[in-house]
Short mmCIF file of C-alpha atoms in Angstrom, two decimals:
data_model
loop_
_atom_site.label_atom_id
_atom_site.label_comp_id
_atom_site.label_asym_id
_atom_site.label_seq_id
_atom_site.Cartn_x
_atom_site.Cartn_y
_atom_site.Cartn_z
CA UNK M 1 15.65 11.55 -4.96
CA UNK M 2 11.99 12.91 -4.71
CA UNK M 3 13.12 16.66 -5.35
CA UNK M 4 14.21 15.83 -9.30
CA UNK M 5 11.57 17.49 -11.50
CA UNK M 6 8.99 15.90 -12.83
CA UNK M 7 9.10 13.28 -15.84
CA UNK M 8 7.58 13.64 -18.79
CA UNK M 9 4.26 11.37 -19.59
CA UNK M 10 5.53 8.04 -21.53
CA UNK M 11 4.27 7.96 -24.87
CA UNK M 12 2.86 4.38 -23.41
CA UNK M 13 0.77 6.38 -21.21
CA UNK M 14 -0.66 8.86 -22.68
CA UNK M 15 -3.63 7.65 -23.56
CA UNK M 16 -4.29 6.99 -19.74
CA UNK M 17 -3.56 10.04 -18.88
CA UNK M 18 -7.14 10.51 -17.17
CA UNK M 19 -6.39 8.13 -14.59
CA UNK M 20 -3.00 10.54 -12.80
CA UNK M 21 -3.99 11.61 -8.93
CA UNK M 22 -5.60 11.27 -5.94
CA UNK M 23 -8.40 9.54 -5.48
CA UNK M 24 -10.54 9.71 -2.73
CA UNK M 25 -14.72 8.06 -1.95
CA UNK M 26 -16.42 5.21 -0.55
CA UNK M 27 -17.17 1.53 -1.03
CA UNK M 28 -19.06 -1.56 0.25
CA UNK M 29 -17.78 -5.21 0.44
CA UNK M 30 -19.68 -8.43 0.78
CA UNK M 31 -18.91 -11.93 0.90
CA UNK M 32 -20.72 -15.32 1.34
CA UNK M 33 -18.38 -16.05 4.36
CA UNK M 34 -18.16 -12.05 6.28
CA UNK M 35 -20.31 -9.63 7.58
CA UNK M 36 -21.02 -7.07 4.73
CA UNK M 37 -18.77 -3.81 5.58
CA UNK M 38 -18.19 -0.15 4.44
CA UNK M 39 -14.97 2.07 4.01
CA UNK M 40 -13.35 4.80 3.08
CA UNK M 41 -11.24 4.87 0.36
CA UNK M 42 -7.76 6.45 -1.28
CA UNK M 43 -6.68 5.62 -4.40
CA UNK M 44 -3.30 7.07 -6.26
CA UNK M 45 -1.74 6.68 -9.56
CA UNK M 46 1.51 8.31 -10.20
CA UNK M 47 4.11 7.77 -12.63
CA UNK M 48 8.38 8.71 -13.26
CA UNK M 49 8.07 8.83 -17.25
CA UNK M 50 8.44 5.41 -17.89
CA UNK M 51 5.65 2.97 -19.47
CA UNK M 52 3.82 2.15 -15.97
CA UNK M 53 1.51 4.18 -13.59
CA UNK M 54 2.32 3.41 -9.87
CA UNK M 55 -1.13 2.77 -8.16
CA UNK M 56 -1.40 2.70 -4.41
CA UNK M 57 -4.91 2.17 -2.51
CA UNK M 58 -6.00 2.11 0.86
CA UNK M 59 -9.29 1.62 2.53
CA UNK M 60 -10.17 3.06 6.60
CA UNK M 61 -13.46 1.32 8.01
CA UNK M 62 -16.59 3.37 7.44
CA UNK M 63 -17.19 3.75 10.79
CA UNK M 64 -14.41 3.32 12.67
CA UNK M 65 -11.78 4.86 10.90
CA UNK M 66 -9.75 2.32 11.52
CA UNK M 67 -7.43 1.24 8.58
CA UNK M 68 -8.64 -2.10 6.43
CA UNK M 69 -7.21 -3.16 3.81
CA UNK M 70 -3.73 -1.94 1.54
CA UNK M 71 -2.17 -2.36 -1.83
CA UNK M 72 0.19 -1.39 -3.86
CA UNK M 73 1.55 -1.95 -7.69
CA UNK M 74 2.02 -0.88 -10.93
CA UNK M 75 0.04 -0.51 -14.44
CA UNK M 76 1.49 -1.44 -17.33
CA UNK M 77 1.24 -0.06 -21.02
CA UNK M 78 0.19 -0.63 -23.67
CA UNK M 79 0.21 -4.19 -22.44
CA UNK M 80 -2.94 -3.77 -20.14
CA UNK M 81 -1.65 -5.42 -17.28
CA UNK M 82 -1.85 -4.85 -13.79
CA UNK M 83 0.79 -6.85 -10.99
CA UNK M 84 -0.96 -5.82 -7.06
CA UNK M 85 0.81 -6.87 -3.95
CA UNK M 86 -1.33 -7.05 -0.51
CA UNK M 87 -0.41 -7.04 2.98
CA UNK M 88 -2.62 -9.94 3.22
CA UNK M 89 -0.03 -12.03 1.37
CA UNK M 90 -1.99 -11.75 -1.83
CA UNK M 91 -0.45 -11.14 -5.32
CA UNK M 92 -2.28 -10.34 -8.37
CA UNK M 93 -0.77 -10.96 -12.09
CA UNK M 94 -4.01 -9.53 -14.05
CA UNK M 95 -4.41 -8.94 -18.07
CA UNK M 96 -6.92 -6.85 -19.31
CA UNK M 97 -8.69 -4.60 -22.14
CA UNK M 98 -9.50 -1.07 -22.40
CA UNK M 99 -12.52 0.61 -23.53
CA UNK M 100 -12.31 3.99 -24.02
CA UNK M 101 -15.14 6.51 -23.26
CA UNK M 102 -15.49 10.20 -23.97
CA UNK M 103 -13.81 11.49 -20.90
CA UNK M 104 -11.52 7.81 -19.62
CA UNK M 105 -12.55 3.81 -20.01
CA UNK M 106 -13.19 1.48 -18.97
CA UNK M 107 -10.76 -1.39 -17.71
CA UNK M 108 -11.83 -5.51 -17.26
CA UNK M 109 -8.52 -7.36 -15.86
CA UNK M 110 -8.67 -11.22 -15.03
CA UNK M 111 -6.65 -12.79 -12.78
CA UNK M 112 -6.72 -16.84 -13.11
CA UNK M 113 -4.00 -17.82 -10.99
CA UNK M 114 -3.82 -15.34 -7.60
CA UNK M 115 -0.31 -16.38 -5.60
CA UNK M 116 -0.67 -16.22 -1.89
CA UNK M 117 2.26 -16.73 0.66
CA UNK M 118 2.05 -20.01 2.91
CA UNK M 119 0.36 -18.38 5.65
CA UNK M 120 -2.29 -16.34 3.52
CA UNK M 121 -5.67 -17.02 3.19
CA UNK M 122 -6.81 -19.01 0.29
CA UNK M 123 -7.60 -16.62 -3.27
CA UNK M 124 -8.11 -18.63 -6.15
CA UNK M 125 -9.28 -16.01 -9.05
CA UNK M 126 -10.41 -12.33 -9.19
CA UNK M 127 -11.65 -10.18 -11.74
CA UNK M 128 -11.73 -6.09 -11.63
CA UNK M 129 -13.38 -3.38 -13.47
CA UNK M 130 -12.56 -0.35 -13.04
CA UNK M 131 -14.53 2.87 -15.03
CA UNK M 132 -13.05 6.22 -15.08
CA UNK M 133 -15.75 9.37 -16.15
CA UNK M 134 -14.02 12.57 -15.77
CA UNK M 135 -13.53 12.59 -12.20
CA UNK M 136 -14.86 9.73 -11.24
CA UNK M 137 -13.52 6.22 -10.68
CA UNK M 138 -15.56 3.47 -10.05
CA UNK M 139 -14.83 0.35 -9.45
CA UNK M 140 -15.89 -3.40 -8.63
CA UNK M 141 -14.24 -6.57 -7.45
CA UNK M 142 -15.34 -10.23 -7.55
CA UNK M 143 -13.02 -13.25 -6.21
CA UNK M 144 -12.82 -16.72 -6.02
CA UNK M 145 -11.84 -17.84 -2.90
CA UNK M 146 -12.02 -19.64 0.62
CA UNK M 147 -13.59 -22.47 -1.48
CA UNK M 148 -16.56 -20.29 -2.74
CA UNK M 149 -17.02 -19.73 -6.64
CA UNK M 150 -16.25 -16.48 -8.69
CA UNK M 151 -18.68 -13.64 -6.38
CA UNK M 152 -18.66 -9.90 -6.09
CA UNK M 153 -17.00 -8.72 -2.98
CA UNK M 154 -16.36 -4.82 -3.64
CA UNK M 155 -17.73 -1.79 -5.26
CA UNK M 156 -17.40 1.63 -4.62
CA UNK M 157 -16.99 5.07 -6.40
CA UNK M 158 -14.37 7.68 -5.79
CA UNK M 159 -13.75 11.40 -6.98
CA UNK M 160 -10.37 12.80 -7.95
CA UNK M 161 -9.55 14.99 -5.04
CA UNK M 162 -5.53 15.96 -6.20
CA UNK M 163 -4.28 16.21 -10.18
CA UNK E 1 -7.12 9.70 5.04
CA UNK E 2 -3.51 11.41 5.60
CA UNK E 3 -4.27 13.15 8.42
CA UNK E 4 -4.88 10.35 11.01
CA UNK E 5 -2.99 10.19 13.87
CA UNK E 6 -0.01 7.95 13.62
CA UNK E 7 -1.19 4.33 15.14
CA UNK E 8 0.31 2.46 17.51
CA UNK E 9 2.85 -0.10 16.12
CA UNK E 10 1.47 -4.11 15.86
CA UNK E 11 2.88 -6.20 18.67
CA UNK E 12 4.43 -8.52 15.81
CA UNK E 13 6.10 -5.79 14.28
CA UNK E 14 7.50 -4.44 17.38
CA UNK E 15 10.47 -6.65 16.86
CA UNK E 16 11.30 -5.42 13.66
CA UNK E 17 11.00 -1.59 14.84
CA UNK E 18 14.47 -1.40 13.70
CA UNK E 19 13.50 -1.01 9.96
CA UNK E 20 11.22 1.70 10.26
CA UNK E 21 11.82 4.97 8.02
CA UNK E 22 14.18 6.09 5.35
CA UNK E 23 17.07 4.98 3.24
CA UNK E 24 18.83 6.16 1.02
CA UNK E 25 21.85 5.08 -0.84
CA UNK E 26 24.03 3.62 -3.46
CA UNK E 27 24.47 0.25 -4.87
CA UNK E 28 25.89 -1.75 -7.97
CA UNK E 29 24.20 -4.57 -10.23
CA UNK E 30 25.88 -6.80 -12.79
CA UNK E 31 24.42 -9.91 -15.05
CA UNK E 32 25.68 -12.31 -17.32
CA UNK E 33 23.30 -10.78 -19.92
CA UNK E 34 23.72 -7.32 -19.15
CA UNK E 35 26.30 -4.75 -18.43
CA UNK E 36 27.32 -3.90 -15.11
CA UNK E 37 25.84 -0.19 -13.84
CA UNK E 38 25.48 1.62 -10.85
CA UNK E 39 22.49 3.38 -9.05
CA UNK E 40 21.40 5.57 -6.33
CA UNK E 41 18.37 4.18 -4.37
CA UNK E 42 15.92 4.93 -1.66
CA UNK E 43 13.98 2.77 0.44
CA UNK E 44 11.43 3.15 2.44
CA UNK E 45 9.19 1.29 5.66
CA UNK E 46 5.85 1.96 7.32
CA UNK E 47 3.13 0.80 9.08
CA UNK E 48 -0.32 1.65 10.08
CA UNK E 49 -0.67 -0.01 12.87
CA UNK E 50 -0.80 -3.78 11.45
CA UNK E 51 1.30 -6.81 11.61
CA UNK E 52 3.20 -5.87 8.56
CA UNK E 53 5.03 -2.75 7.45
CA UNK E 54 4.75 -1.43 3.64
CA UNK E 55 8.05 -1.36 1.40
CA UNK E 56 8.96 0.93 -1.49
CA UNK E 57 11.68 1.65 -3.11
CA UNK E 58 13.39 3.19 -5.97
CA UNK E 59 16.16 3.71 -8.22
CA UNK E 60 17.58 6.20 -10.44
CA UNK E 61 20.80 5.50 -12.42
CA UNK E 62 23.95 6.28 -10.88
CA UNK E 63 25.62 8.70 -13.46
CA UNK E 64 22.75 10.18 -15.30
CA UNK E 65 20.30 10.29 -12.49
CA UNK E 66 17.21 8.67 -14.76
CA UNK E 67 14.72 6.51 -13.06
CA UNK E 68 15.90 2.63 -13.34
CA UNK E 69 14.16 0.46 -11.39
CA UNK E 70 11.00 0.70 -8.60
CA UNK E 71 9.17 -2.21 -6.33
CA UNK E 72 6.86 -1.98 -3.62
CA UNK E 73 5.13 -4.45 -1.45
CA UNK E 74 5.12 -5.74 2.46
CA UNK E 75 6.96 -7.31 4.82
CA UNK E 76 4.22 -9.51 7.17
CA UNK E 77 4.85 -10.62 10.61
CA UNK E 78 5.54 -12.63 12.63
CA UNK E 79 5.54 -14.81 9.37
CA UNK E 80 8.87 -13.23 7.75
CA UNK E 81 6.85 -13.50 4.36
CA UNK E 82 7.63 -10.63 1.63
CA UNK E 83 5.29 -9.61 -1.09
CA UNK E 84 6.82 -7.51 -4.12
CA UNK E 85 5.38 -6.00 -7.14
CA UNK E 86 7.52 -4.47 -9.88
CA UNK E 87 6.51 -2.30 -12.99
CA UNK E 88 8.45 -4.83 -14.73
CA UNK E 89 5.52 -7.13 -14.98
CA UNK E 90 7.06 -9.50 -11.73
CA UNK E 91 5.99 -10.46 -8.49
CA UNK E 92 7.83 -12.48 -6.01
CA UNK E 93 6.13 -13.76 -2.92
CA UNK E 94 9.11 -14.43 -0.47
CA UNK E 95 9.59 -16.70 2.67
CA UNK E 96 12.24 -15.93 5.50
CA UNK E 97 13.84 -16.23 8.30
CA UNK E 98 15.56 -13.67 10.80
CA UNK E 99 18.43 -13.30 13.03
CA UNK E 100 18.70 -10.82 15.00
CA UNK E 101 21.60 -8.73 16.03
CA UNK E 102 23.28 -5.86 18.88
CA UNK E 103 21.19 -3.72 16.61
CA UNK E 104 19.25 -5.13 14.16
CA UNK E 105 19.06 -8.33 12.42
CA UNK E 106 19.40 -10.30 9.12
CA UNK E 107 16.82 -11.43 6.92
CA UNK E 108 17.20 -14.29 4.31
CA UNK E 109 14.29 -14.93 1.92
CA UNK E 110 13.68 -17.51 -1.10
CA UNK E 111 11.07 -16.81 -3.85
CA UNK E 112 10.90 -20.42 -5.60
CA UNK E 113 8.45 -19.29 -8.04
CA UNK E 114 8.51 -15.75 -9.63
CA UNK E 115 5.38 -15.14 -11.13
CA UNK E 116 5.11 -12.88 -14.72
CA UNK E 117 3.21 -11.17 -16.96
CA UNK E 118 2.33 -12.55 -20.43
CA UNK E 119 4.40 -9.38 -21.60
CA UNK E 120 7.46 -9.72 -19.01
CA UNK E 121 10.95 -11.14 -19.41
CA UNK E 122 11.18 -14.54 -17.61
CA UNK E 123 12.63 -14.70 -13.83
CA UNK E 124 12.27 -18.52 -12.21
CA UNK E 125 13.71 -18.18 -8.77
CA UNK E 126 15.20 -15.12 -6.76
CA UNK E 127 16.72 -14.86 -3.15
CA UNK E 128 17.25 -11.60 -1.38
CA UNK E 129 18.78 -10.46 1.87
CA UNK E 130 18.85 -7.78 4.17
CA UNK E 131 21.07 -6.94 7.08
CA UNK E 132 20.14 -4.20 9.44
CA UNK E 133 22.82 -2.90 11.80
CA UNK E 134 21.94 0.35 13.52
CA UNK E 135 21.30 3.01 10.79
CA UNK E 136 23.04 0.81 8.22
CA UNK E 137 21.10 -1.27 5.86
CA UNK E 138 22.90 -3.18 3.09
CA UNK E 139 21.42 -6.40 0.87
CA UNK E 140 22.29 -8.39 -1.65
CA UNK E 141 19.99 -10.26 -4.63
CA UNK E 142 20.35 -12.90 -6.97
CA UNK E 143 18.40 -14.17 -9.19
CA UNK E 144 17.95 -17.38 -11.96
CA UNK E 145 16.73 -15.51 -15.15
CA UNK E 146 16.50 -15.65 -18.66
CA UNK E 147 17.77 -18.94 -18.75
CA UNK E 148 20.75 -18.06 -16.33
CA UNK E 149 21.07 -20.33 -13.15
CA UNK E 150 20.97 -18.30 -10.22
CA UNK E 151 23.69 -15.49 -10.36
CA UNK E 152 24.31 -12.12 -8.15
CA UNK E 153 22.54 -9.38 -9.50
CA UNK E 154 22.22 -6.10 -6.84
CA UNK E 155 24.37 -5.04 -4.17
CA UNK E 156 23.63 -2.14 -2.10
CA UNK E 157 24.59 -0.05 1.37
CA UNK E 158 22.02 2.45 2.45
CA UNK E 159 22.19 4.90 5.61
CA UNK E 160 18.94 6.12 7.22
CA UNK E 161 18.40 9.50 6.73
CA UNK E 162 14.47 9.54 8.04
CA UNK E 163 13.40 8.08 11.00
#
């Protein structure tokens, strides 16, 4: 199924046509309750011609290598919404708005209600920016969650690496 | 980030080694509100060395070979917990349980809640399952949408055709 040629961009999408490929850079987290951290970082949107981009992200510690954090989902259009599944149990349903700039945007999503599984630690509400400049894609992250209010936990910027 | 050697599997997973790879496949999917239809599908597991393995998977339409339908998300561990995003605007956070058999096992998992986007079409409740038997993977899904209680939706058999 993965040798069928390729799709042609939605009409939905092609306004966010900046954001296709691989993204690779680095980041920092913090949080009032962890040791603050570094990583590496991959970032890819893809999509099969339909009115969605496919985004898939994972992070590698910036020191060990080792692999940190994962997630996967899809962005819709023109709706502005964004649905992320973790490994960590954690699901995102987040509605946004686009800015546009002169070479991408920039994207504010809010999530009010995060759904975790029973055993999952606690989320409560996250908000994410993302800002896309030619090639480059930066991003930040702030949460609500393990019982402390609405704080930044991640930034970092990355640099398309693959169309 | 690619290019890492291939961890070692999670001791939680190591159970569940049986579901690791490729499938691919046909299945069938009827509704009261909709008209029954075929599809090809392929589905895919993975790890990285964590106690949980990352699901995709994706359909095309049986006869004209368009994409239909694509969800990805993880399967955690030892839990039996299931987190699923879908370009359709829903996410289902799942809870299981397994029982294993001469080559596999069966899993059984409830979402009581489906959570949507603003923009998506309504979905209350879902249950999926999944029986593994050697190279043979085949589930079922059913779901109480749109006002329907809950019904049979998807019915598939897939073979493993990557390890």
């Amino acid at each position: 199924m993965t040798s069928s040629p390729a799709p042609q961009l939605h009409p939905d999408v092609q306004p966010f046509v900046f954001m296709l490929g691989t993204w690779r850079g680095r980041g920092e987290g913090s949080y009032p309750t962890i040791d603050d951290f570094t990583y590496m970082e991959e970032v890819s949107f893809s999509h099969v011609g339909k009115p969605f981009l496919a985004y898939t992200q994972k992070t590698r510690h910036g020191e060990t290598g080792l692999s940190l954090h994962a997630e996967s989902g899809y962005w819709r259009f023109p709706a502005i919404e964004l649905v992320i599944a973790q490994p960590t149990g954690i699901m995102e349903a987040l509605s946004g708005d686009f800015r546009p700039n002169d070479s991408g945007g920039r994207f504010e999503f809010t999530c009010p209600d995060v759904v975790v599984t029973d055993t999952a630690v606690r989320v409560d509400r996250t908000i994410r920016r993302f800002t896309f400049e030619g090639d480059t894609l930066t991003y930040d992250m702030a949460m609500a969650a393990v019982g402390e209010p609405m704080t930044h936990h991640l930034s970092a910027t990355l640099d398309r690496v693959v169309p």
